[in-house]
Coordinates of C-alpha atoms in Angstrom, one line a residue:
X247 CA 1.3 21.7 6.3
X248 CA 4.6 20.6 7.9
X249 CA 6.4 17.8 6.0
X250 CA 9.0 15.4 7.2
X251 CA 10.0 14.6 3.6
X252 CA 12.1 16.9 1.6
X253 CA 12.4 16.6 -2.1
X254 CA 15.3 17.2 -4.4
X255 CA 13.0 18.3 -7.2
X256 CA 13.4 22.0 -6.9
X257 CA 12.5 22.6 -10.5
X258 CA 9.1 21.1 -10.3
X259 CA 6.4 23.8 -10.3
X260 CA 4.5 23.9 -7.0
X261 CA 0.8 24.5 -7.7
X262 CA -1.1 25.7 -4.7
X263 CA -3.9 23.3 -3.7
X264 CA -6.9 23.6 -6.0
X265 CA -9.2 22.1 -3.5
X266 CA -9.1 24.3 -0.4
X267 CA -12.7 25.1 0.5
X268 CA -13.3 28.8 1.4
X269 CA -16.0 27.9 3.9
X270 CA -17.3 24.9 5.8
X271 CA -20.2 24.4 3.4
X272 CA -17.9 24.1 0.5
X273 CA -15.7 21.8 2.5
X274 CA -18.6 19.5 3.2
X275 CA -19.7 19.5 -0.4
X276 CA -16.1 18.6 -1.5
X277 CA -16.0 15.8 1.1
X278 CA -19.4 14.5 0.0
X279 CA -18.4 14.4 -3.7
X280 CA -15.2 12.5 -3.0
X281 CA -16.8 10.0 -0.7
X282 CA -19.7 9.3 -3.1
X283 CA -17.2 8.5 -5.8
X284 CA -15.1 6.4 -3.5
X285 CA -18.1 4.4 -2.5
X286 CA -18.7 3.2 -6.0
X287 CA -15.2 1.8 -6.6
X288 CA -15.0 -1.0 -4.0
X289 CA -18.7 -1.7 -4.5
X290 CA -17.9 -2.3 -8.1
X291 CA -15.0 -4.6 -7.3
X292 CA -16.8 -6.7 -4.7
X293 CA -20.2 -6.7 -6.3
X294 CA -19.3 -7.6 -9.9
X295 CA -18.1 -11.1 -8.8
X296 CA -21.6 -11.9 -7.6
X297 CA -23.0 -11.1 -11.1
X298 CA -20.6 -13.4 -13.0
X299 CA -22.9 -16.4 -13.2
X300 CA -25.7 -14.2 -14.6
X301 CA -23.3 -12.6 -17.0
X302 CA -22.2 -16.0 -18.2
X303 CA -25.7 -17.3 -18.8
X304 CA -26.5 -14.1 -20.7
X305 CA -23.5 -13.4 -22.9
X306 CA -21.3 -16.4 -22.3
X307 CA -17.6 -16.0 -22.6
X308 CA -16.3 -19.1 -20.8
X309 CA -14.3 -19.2 -17.5
X310 CA -11.4 -17.1 -18.8
X311 CA -13.7 -14.3 -20.2
X312 CA -15.6 -14.2 -16.9
X313 CA -12.4 -14.0 -14.9
X314 CA -11.3 -11.0 -16.9
X315 CA -14.5 -9.1 -16.0
X316 CA -12.9 -8.7 -12.6
X317 CA -9.2 -8.9 -13.6
X318 CA -9.5 -6.1 -16.2
X319 CA -10.7 -3.7 -13.7
X320 CA -8.1 -4.6 -11.1
X321 CA -5.2 -4.5 -13.7
X322 CA -6.2 -1.0 -14.9
X323 CA -6.7 0.2 -11.4
X324 CA -3.3 -1.0 -10.2
X325 CA -1.4 0.1 -13.3
X326 CA -2.7 3.7 -13.5
X327 CA -3.2 4.7 -9.8
X328 CA 0.3 6.3 -9.5
X329 CA 0.0 7.9 -12.9
X330 CA -3.2 9.7 -12.1
X331 CA -1.9 10.8 -8.7
X332 CA 1.3 12.2 -10.1
X333 CA -0.5 14.0 -12.9
X334 CA -3.0 15.5 -10.5
X335 CA -0.2 17.3 -8.8
X336 CA 0.7 19.0 -12.0
X337 CA -2.6 19.6 -13.8
X338 CA -5.1 20.0 -11.0
X339 CA -6.5 17.4 -8.6
X340 CA -10.1 18.5 -9.1
X341 CA -9.7 18.4 -12.9
X342 CA -8.3 14.8 -12.9
X343 CA -10.8 13.6 -10.3
X344 CA -13.6 14.7 -12.6
X345 CA -11.9 13.0 -15.5
X346 CA -11.6 9.8 -13.5
X347 CA -15.3 10.0 -12.5
X348 CA -16.3 10.6 -16.1
X349 CA -14.1 7.7 -17.3
X350 CA -15.6 5.3 -14.7
X351 CA -19.1 6.4 -15.7
X352 CA -18.4 5.8 -19.4
X353 CA -16.9 2.4 -18.6
X354 CA -19.9 1.5 -16.6
X355 CA -22.4 2.6 -19.3
X356 CA -20.4 0.5 -21.8
X357 CA -20.5 -2.4 -19.4
X358 CA -24.3 -2.2 -19.1
X359 CA -24.6 -2.1 -22.9
X360 CA -22.0 -4.8 -23.7
X361 CA -23.3 -7.3 -26.3
X362 CA -20.5 -9.8 -25.6
X363 CA -17.8 -10.7 -23.1
X364 CA -15.0 -9.0 -25.0
X365 CA -16.7 -5.7 -25.0
X366 CA -17.6 -6.1 -21.3
X367 CA -14.0 -7.0 -20.4
X368 CA -12.7 -3.9 -22.2
X369 CA -15.4 -1.7 -20.6
X370 CA -14.4 -3.0 -17.2
X371 CA -10.8 -2.0 -17.9
X372 CA -12.0 1.5 -18.7
X373 CA -13.9 1.7 -15.5
X374 CA -10.8 0.5 -13.6
X375 CA -8.8 3.3 -15.2
X376 CA -11.3 5.8 -13.9
X377 CA -11.4 4.1 -10.5
X378 CA -7.6 4.7 -10.2
X379 CA -8.1 8.4 -10.6
X380 CA -11.0 8.5 -8.1
X381 CA -8.9 6.9 -5.3
X382 CA -5.6 8.7 -5.9
X383 CA -7.0 12.1 -6.8
X384 CA -9.7 11.9 -4.1
X385 CA -7.2 11.2 -1.4
X386 CA -5.0 14.1 -2.6
X387 CA -8.0 16.4 -2.6
X388 CA -8.9 15.6 1.0
X389 CA -5.2 16.1 2.0
X390 CA -5.3 19.5 0.4
X391 CA -8.7 20.6 1.5
X392 CA -8.6 19.9 5.3
X393 CA -6.2 20.3 8.2
X394 CA -6.2 19.3 11.8
X395 CA -9.2 17.5 13.3
X396 CA -11.2 18.1 10.1
X397 CA -8.5 16.3 8.1
X398 CA -8.5 13.4 10.5
X399 CA -12.3 13.1 10.2
X400 CA -12.2 13.3 6.4
X401 CA -9.8 10.4 6.1
X402 CA -11.7 8.4 8.7
X403 CA -14.8 8.8 6.5
X404 CA -12.7 7.9 3.5
X405 CA -11.8 4.6 5.0
X406 CA -15.4 4.0 6.3
X407 CA -16.9 4.7 2.9
X408 CA -14.6 2.3 1.2
X409 CA -15.5 -0.3 3.8
X410 CA -19.2 0.3 3.2
X411 CA -18.6 -0.2 -0.5
X412 CA -16.9 -3.5 0.1
X413 CA -19.7 -4.7 2.4
X414 CA -22.6 -3.4 0.3
X415 CA -21.3 -4.5 -3.1
X416 CA -22.2 -8.2 -3.0
X417 CA -25.6 -7.6 -1.3
X418 CA -26.8 -4.9 -3.7
X419 CA -25.5 -6.7 -6.7
X420 CA -27.2 -9.9 -5.6
X421 CA -30.5 -8.2 -5.1
X422 CA -30.3 -6.5 -8.5
X423 CA -29.3 -9.7 -10.3
X424 CA -32.3 -11.5 -8.8
X425 CA -34.8 -8.7 -9.5
X426 CA -33.6 -6.9 -12.6
X427 CA -30.6 -8.7 -14.1
X428 CA -26.9 -7.8 -14.1
X429 CA -26.9 -4.8 -16.4
X430 CA -28.6 -2.4 -13.9
X431 CA -25.5 -2.9 -11.6
X432 CA -23.4 -0.9 -14.0
X433 CA -26.2 1.6 -14.8
X434 CA -26.5 2.5 -11.1
X435 CA -22.7 3.0 -10.8
X436 CA -22.7 5.4 -13.8
X437 CA -25.7 7.3 -12.4
X438 CA -24.0 7.8 -9.0
X439 CA -20.8 9.2 -10.8
X440 CA -22.8 11.5 -13.0
X441 CA -24.2 13.0 -9.8
X442 CA -20.6 13.4 -8.5
X443 CA -19.7 15.2 -11.7
X444 CA -22.4 17.8 -11.0
X445 CA -20.5 18.6 -7.8
X446 CA -17.0 18.9 -9.2
X447 CA -17.2 22.7 -9.7
X448 CA -17.2 22.9 -5.9
X449 CA -13.9 21.1 -5.8
X450 CA -12.4 23.3 -8.5
X451 CA -11.5 21.8 -11.8
X452 CA -8.9 24.2 -13.2
X453 CA -5.3 24.5 -12.5
X454 CA -4.6 27.8 -10.6
X455 CA -4.0 30.8 -13.0
X456 CA -0.4 31.5 -13.6
X457 CA 0.9 28.1 -12.6
X458 CA 2.4 26.1 -15.5
X459 CA 2.4 22.3 -15.2
X460 CA 5.6 20.4 -15.4
X461 CA 6.5 18.6 -18.6
X462 CA 4.6 15.3 -19.0
X463 CA 6.9 12.3 -18.3
X464 CA 5.7 10.2 -21.2
X465 CA 8.6 7.7 -21.2
X466 CA 8.3 7.2 -17.5
X467 CA 4.6 6.7 -17.7
X468 CA 4.9 4.1 -20.5
X469 CA 7.6 2.1 -18.7
X470 CA 5.7 2.2 -15.4
X471 CA 2.3 1.1 -16.8
X472 CA 3.8 -1.6 -19.0
X473 CA 6.0 -2.9 -16.1
X474 CA 3.1 -3.0 -13.7
X475 CA 0.8 -4.6 -16.3
X476 CA 3.4 -7.3 -17.0
X477 CA 3.8 -8.0 -13.3
X478 CA 0.0 -8.1 -12.7
X479 CA -0.6 -10.4 -15.7
X480 CA 2.0 -12.8 -14.3
X481 CA 0.4 -12.7 -10.9
X482 CA -3.2 -13.1 -12.1
X483 CA -2.4 -15.8 -14.6
X484 CA 0.1 -17.7 -12.4
X485 CA -2.6 -20.1 -11.3
X486 CA -4.3 -20.8 -14.6
X487 CA -1.1 -20.9 -16.7
X488 CA 1.2 -22.4 -14.1
X489 CA 3.7 -20.4 -12.1
X490 CA 6.6 -22.0 -14.0
X491 CA 5.1 -21.7 -17.4
X492 CA 7.1 -19.8 -20.0
X493 CA 4.4 -17.1 -20.4
X494 CA 4.3 -16.4 -16.6
X495 CA 8.1 -16.4 -16.3
X496 CA 8.4 -14.1 -19.3
X497 CA 5.9 -11.7 -17.8
X498 CA 7.9 -11.4 -14.6
X499 CA 11.2 -11.0 -16.4
X500 CA 9.7 -8.3 -18.6
X501 CA 8.2 -6.6 -15.6
X502 CA 11.5 -6.5 -13.8
X503 CA 13.3 -5.1 -16.9
X504 CA 10.7 -2.4 -17.5
X505 CA 10.6 -1.3 -13.8
X506 CA 14.4 -1.1 -13.6
X507 CA 14.3 1.0 -16.8
X508 CA 11.6 3.2 -15.1
X509 CA 13.7 3.7 -12.1
X510 CA 16.7 4.7 -14.2
X511 CA 14.7 7.2 -16.2
X512 CA 13.0 8.7 -13.1
X513 CA 16.4 9.2 -11.4
X514 CA 17.4 11.5 -14.3
X515 CA 14.2 13.5 -14.7
X516 CA 14.0 17.0 -13.2
X517 CA 10.2 16.5 -12.8
X518 CA 9.7 12.7 -12.5
X519 CA 6.4 10.9 -12.5
X520 CA 7.6 9.3 -9.3
X521 CA 10.0 11.0 -6.9
X522 CA 12.2 8.0 -5.9
X523 CA 13.0 9.7 -2.6
X524 CA 9.5 8.7 -1.5
X525 CA 10.6 5.1 -1.6
X526 CA 13.6 5.8 0.6
X527 CA 11.6 7.5 3.3
X528 CA 11.3 4.9 6.1
X529 CA 8.2 6.2 7.8
X530 CA 6.4 6.6 4.6
X531 CA 7.3 3.1 3.4
X532 CA 6.4 1.7 6.8
X533 CA 2.9 3.1 6.4
X534 CA 2.7 1.8 2.9
X535 CA 3.4 -1.7 4.2
X536 CA 0.4 -1.7 6.5
X537 CA -2.2 -2.2 3.7
X538 CA 0.1 -4.9 2.3
X539 CA -0.2 -6.7 5.7
X540 CA -4.0 -6.2 5.5
X541 CA -4.1 -7.7 2.1
X542 CA -2.6 -11.0 3.4
X543 CA -4.4 -11.0 6.7
X544 CA -7.8 -9.9 5.7
X545 CA -8.5 -9.7 1.9
X546 CA -7.5 -13.4 1.4
X547 CA -10.1 -14.4 4.1
X548 CA -12.8 -12.2 2.6
X549 CA -12.2 -13.9 -0.7
X550 CA -11.9 -17.6 0.4
X551 CA -13.6 -18.0 3.8
X552 CA -17.1 -18.1 2.3
X553 CA -16.0 -21.0 0.2
X554 CA -14.6 -22.8 3.3
X555 CA -17.9 -22.3 5.0
X556 CA -19.9 -23.7 2.1
X557 CA -17.6 -26.7 1.3
X558 CA -16.3 -27.7 4.7
X559 CA -19.0 -26.6 7.1
X560 CA -21.7 -27.3 4.5
X561 CA -23.4 -24.0 5.0
X562 CA -25.7 -22.4 2.4
X563 CA -24.4 -19.5 0.3
X564 CA -26.8 -17.2 2.1
X565 CA -25.7 -18.3 5.6
X566 CA -22.0 -18.1 4.5
X567 CA -22.7 -14.6 3.3
X568 CA -24.2 -13.7 6.7
X569 CA -21.3 -15.1 8.6
X570 CA -18.9 -13.2 6.4
X571 CA -20.6 -10.0 7.5
X572 CA -18.7 -10.4 10.8
X573 CA -15.6 -9.7 8.7
X574 CA -16.9 -6.6 7.1
X575 CA -18.7 -4.8 10.0
X576 CA -15.4 -3.7 11.6
X577 CA -14.2 -2.5 8.2
X578 CA -17.1 -0.1 8.2
X579 CA -16.9 1.2 11.8
X580 CA -13.1 0.8 12.3
X581 CA -11.9 3.9 10.4
X582 CA -14.2 6.2 12.4
X583 CA -13.2 4.5 15.7
X584 CA -9.5 5.0 14.8
X585 CA -10.1 8.6 13.8
X586 CA -11.8 9.4 17.0
X587 CA -9.1 7.7 19.0
X588 CA -6.4 9.7 17.3
X589 CA -8.4 12.8 17.7
X590 CA -8.6 12.1 21.4
X591 CA -4.8 12.0 21.6
X592 CA -4.0 8.3 20.9
X593 CA -0.8 7.9 19.0
X594 CA -1.6 6.9 15.4
X595 CA 1.1 4.3 15.4
X596 CA -0.5 2.7 18.5
X597 CA -3.7 2.2 16.5
X598 CA -1.7 0.8 13.6
X599 CA 0.0 -1.7 15.9
X600 CA -3.3 -2.8 17.4
X601 CA -4.6 -3.3 13.8
X602 CA -1.6 -5.5 12.9
X603 CA -2.0 -7.5 16.2
X604 CA -5.7 -8.0 15.4
X605 CA -4.9 -9.4 12.0
X606 CA -2.6 -12.0 13.5
X607 CA -5.0 -12.9 16.3
X608 CA -7.9 -13.1 13.9
X609 CA -6.1 -15.4 11.4
X610 CA -4.9 -17.7 14.2
X611 CA -8.2 -17.7 15.9
X612 CA -9.9 -19.1 12.8
X613 CA -8.0 -22.3 13.4
X614 CA -11.1 -23.1 15.5
X615 CA -13.2 -23.3 12.3
X616 CA -14.0 -26.7 11.0
X617 CA -16.7 -29.0 9.7
X618 CA -18.8 -28.5 12.8
X619 CA -18.2 -24.8 13.0
X620 CA -20.4 -22.8 15.4
X621 CA -20.7 -19.1 14.5
X622 CA -20.3 -18.1 18.2
X623 CA -16.9 -19.8 18.3
X624 CA -15.5 -18.0 15.2
X625 CA -17.3 -14.7 15.7
X626 CA -14.4 -13.1 17.7
X627 CA -11.7 -14.1 15.3
X628 CA -13.7 -12.8 12.4
X629 CA -14.3 -9.5 14.1
X630 CA -10.6 -9.2 15.0
X631 CA -9.5 -9.8 11.4
X632 CA -12.0 -7.2 10.2
X633 CA -10.8 -4.8 12.9
X634 CA -7.2 -5.4 11.6
X635 CA -8.3 -4.0 8.3
X636 CA -10.7 -1.4 9.5
X637 CA -8.6 0.4 12.1
X638 CA -5.8 1.1 9.6
X639 CA -8.0 2.0 6.6
X640 CA -8.1 5.7 6.0
X641 CA -5.7 6.4 8.9
X642 CA -2.8 5.1 6.9
X643 CA -3.7 7.3 3.9
X644 CA -3.9 10.4 6.0
X645 CA -0.7 9.7 8.0
X646 CA 1.3 8.9 4.8
X647 CA 0.1 12.0 2.9
X648 CA 0.9 14.2 5.9
X649 CA 4.6 13.2 5.4
X650 CA 5.0 14.7 2.0
X651 CA 5.0 18.2 0.6
X652 CA 1.6 19.5 -0.5
X653 CA 2.6 19.5 -4.1
X654 CA 3.4 15.7 -3.9
X655 CA 0.2 14.6 -2.3
X656 CA -1.2 13.1 -5.4
X657 CA 2.0 11.2 -6.1
X658 CA 2.0 9.9 -2.5
X659 CA -1.6 8.8 -2.7
X660 CA -0.8 7.0 -5.9
X661 CA 2.0 5.1 -4.2
X662 CA -0.1 4.1 -1.3
X663 CA -3.0 2.8 -3.4
X664 CA -0.7 1.1 -5.9
X665 CA 0.8 -0.8 -2.9
X666 CA -2.7 -1.5 -1.6
X667 CA -4.2 -3.0 -4.8
X668 CA -1.1 -4.6 -6.0
X669 CA -0.6 -6.4 -2.8
X670 CA -4.2 -7.6 -2.8
X671 CA -3.7 -9.1 -6.2
X672 CA -0.5 -10.8 -5.1
X673 CA -2.0 -12.0 -1.8
X674 CA -5.1 -13.5 -3.4
X675 CA -3.2 -15.2 -6.2
X676 CA -0.5 -16.7 -4.0
X677 CA -3.0 -17.7 -1.4
X678 CA -5.2 -19.5 -4.0
X679 CA -2.2 -21.3 -5.4
X680 CA -1.0 -22.4 -1.9
X681 CA -4.5 -23.5 -0.8
X682 CA -5.1 -25.5 -4.0
X683 CA -1.7 -27.1 -3.9
X684 CA -2.0 -28.1 -0.3
X685 CA -5.5 -29.5 -0.7
X686 CA -4.4 -31.5 -3.7
X687 CA -1.4 -32.9 -1.8
X688 CA -3.5 -33.8 1.2
X689 CA -6.0 -35.5 -1.0
X690 CA -3.3 -37.6 -2.6
X691 CA -2.2 -38.6 0.9
X692 CA -5.6 -40.3 1.4
X693 CA -7.8 -37.6 3.0
X694 CA -11.3 -37.0 1.7
X695 CA -11.9 -33.8 -0.3
X696 CA -13.5 -32.0 2.7
X697 CA -10.8 -33.1 5.1
X698 CA -8.1 -32.2 2.6
X699 CA -9.5 -28.7 2.1
X700 CA -10.0 -28.2 5.8
X701 CA -6.4 -29.2 6.6
X702 CA -5.0 -27.0 3.8
X703 CA -7.1 -24.1 5.0
X704 CA -5.8 -24.4 8.5
X705 CA -2.2 -24.5 7.2
X706 CA -2.7 -21.4 5.2
X707 CA -4.1 -19.5 8.2
X708 CA -0.8 -20.1 10.0
X709 CA 1.1 -18.9 6.9
X710 CA -1.0 -15.8 6.7
X711 CA -0.3 -15.0 10.4
X712 CA 3.4 -15.5 9.8
X713 CA 3.4 -13.2 6.8
X714 CA 1.6 -10.5 8.7
X715 CA 4.0 -10.9 11.6
X716 CA 7.0 -10.7 9.2
X717 CA 5.7 -7.5 7.6
X718 CA 5.1 -6.1 11.1
X719 CA 8.7 -6.7 11.8
X720 CA 9.8 -4.9 8.7
X721 CA 7.5 -2.0 9.6
X722 CA 9.0 -1.9 13.1
X723 CA 12.5 -1.7 11.6
X724 CA 11.5 1.1 9.3
X725 CA 9.8 3.1 12.0
X726 CA 12.9 2.7 14.3
X727 CA 15.1 3.9 11.4
X728 CA 12.8 6.9 10.9
X729 CA 12.9 7.7 14.6
X730 CA 16.7 7.5 14.6
X731 CA 16.9 9.9 11.7
X732 CA 14.6 12.5 13.1

């Protein structure tokens, strides 16, 4: 595979890919195993939130405990994605993918058996730890196992499968809660991953014979995980604790100190956990910013638009859920459409620019939503916002990993997915604080609760569009710099 990114790490052992299928059948089995595992992760994230009321009525825990059922998973996922990816380059991608699937399954079984909220929160953190391995190692496996059109198709299916997981999670979880309770949600997740584990010998678990792994960067790992954890705690708890509270400020200060220490340590390592040169590669970083834009332009809407429909438009939760399907349909079909377009000769960057434009148009188009919202009026903006997410999902991963040497694919996948989930946490937390603050202020100015929320929501839509436009500008600058350097 031709790479545009050279590395200064000449001493790092270069294990040959442990996932190259010898025949099409093995390649298809490898793809199926990765995609089945990938399906479970976003399904778990989006579906667990639906089960929170049932969990609360069964084992209690209060608002904070319930919040951490979701937050524990997201924190572990964000903090360990890069670690798993980097380690997979050294110790075998199939091996660590299997370890991640087993960890997720164990966390899901523990979740299903949890007698109280503390055990459930810890178990969800364990599942998030496994989910980080599935995404980063899974993407690296696909990067190693396929080339040319087959690789393009594999990453298109990667994005589509993740979209299906996001879309199916709430629906499947809702049905299970109504018919069998909340515990079977986690039993099914574990069962699916146990099936995946039976297929991992096809991928290849062992490191190639005769290839010694690099020394494990323990100090770098500790600094990175603690730094990301401190940052994520500050972001997640900024709303409940107050953004200016001593605990939140201390979390951010600690995060900055730890991450600076991590950067200094990595710059001196012959075989670093993170090759800092990745972060100076303009085209790679431009691609990493695309999911950040999608986090602001799409994930925030997916999280809060149903609430708008129920509170402002007075729609039932069932109808609000059906309307929100318009957001998720393009996330399912978009990656395949993008893959086919690129396969037919369309420039991948053109598809990415279309996705960014769709995010902006979709966010601004939802200014038409209000108390008397008609679905036909907001259908196009919702589809556009969903397309903004769907067209870039999968495509970005494949394009970013194509820029790095084969032996760095796991590390690169870790960076992309850390940026993706970390930005989702930032976007949702900041958006929630902005929306709540604006609604409160408008209420103090004399508006009714509904009018205040409606006004605040419209203001935040403009803010989201501006943020996406700003990130698009940064992406354009980075791509121009990459073109000048080539």
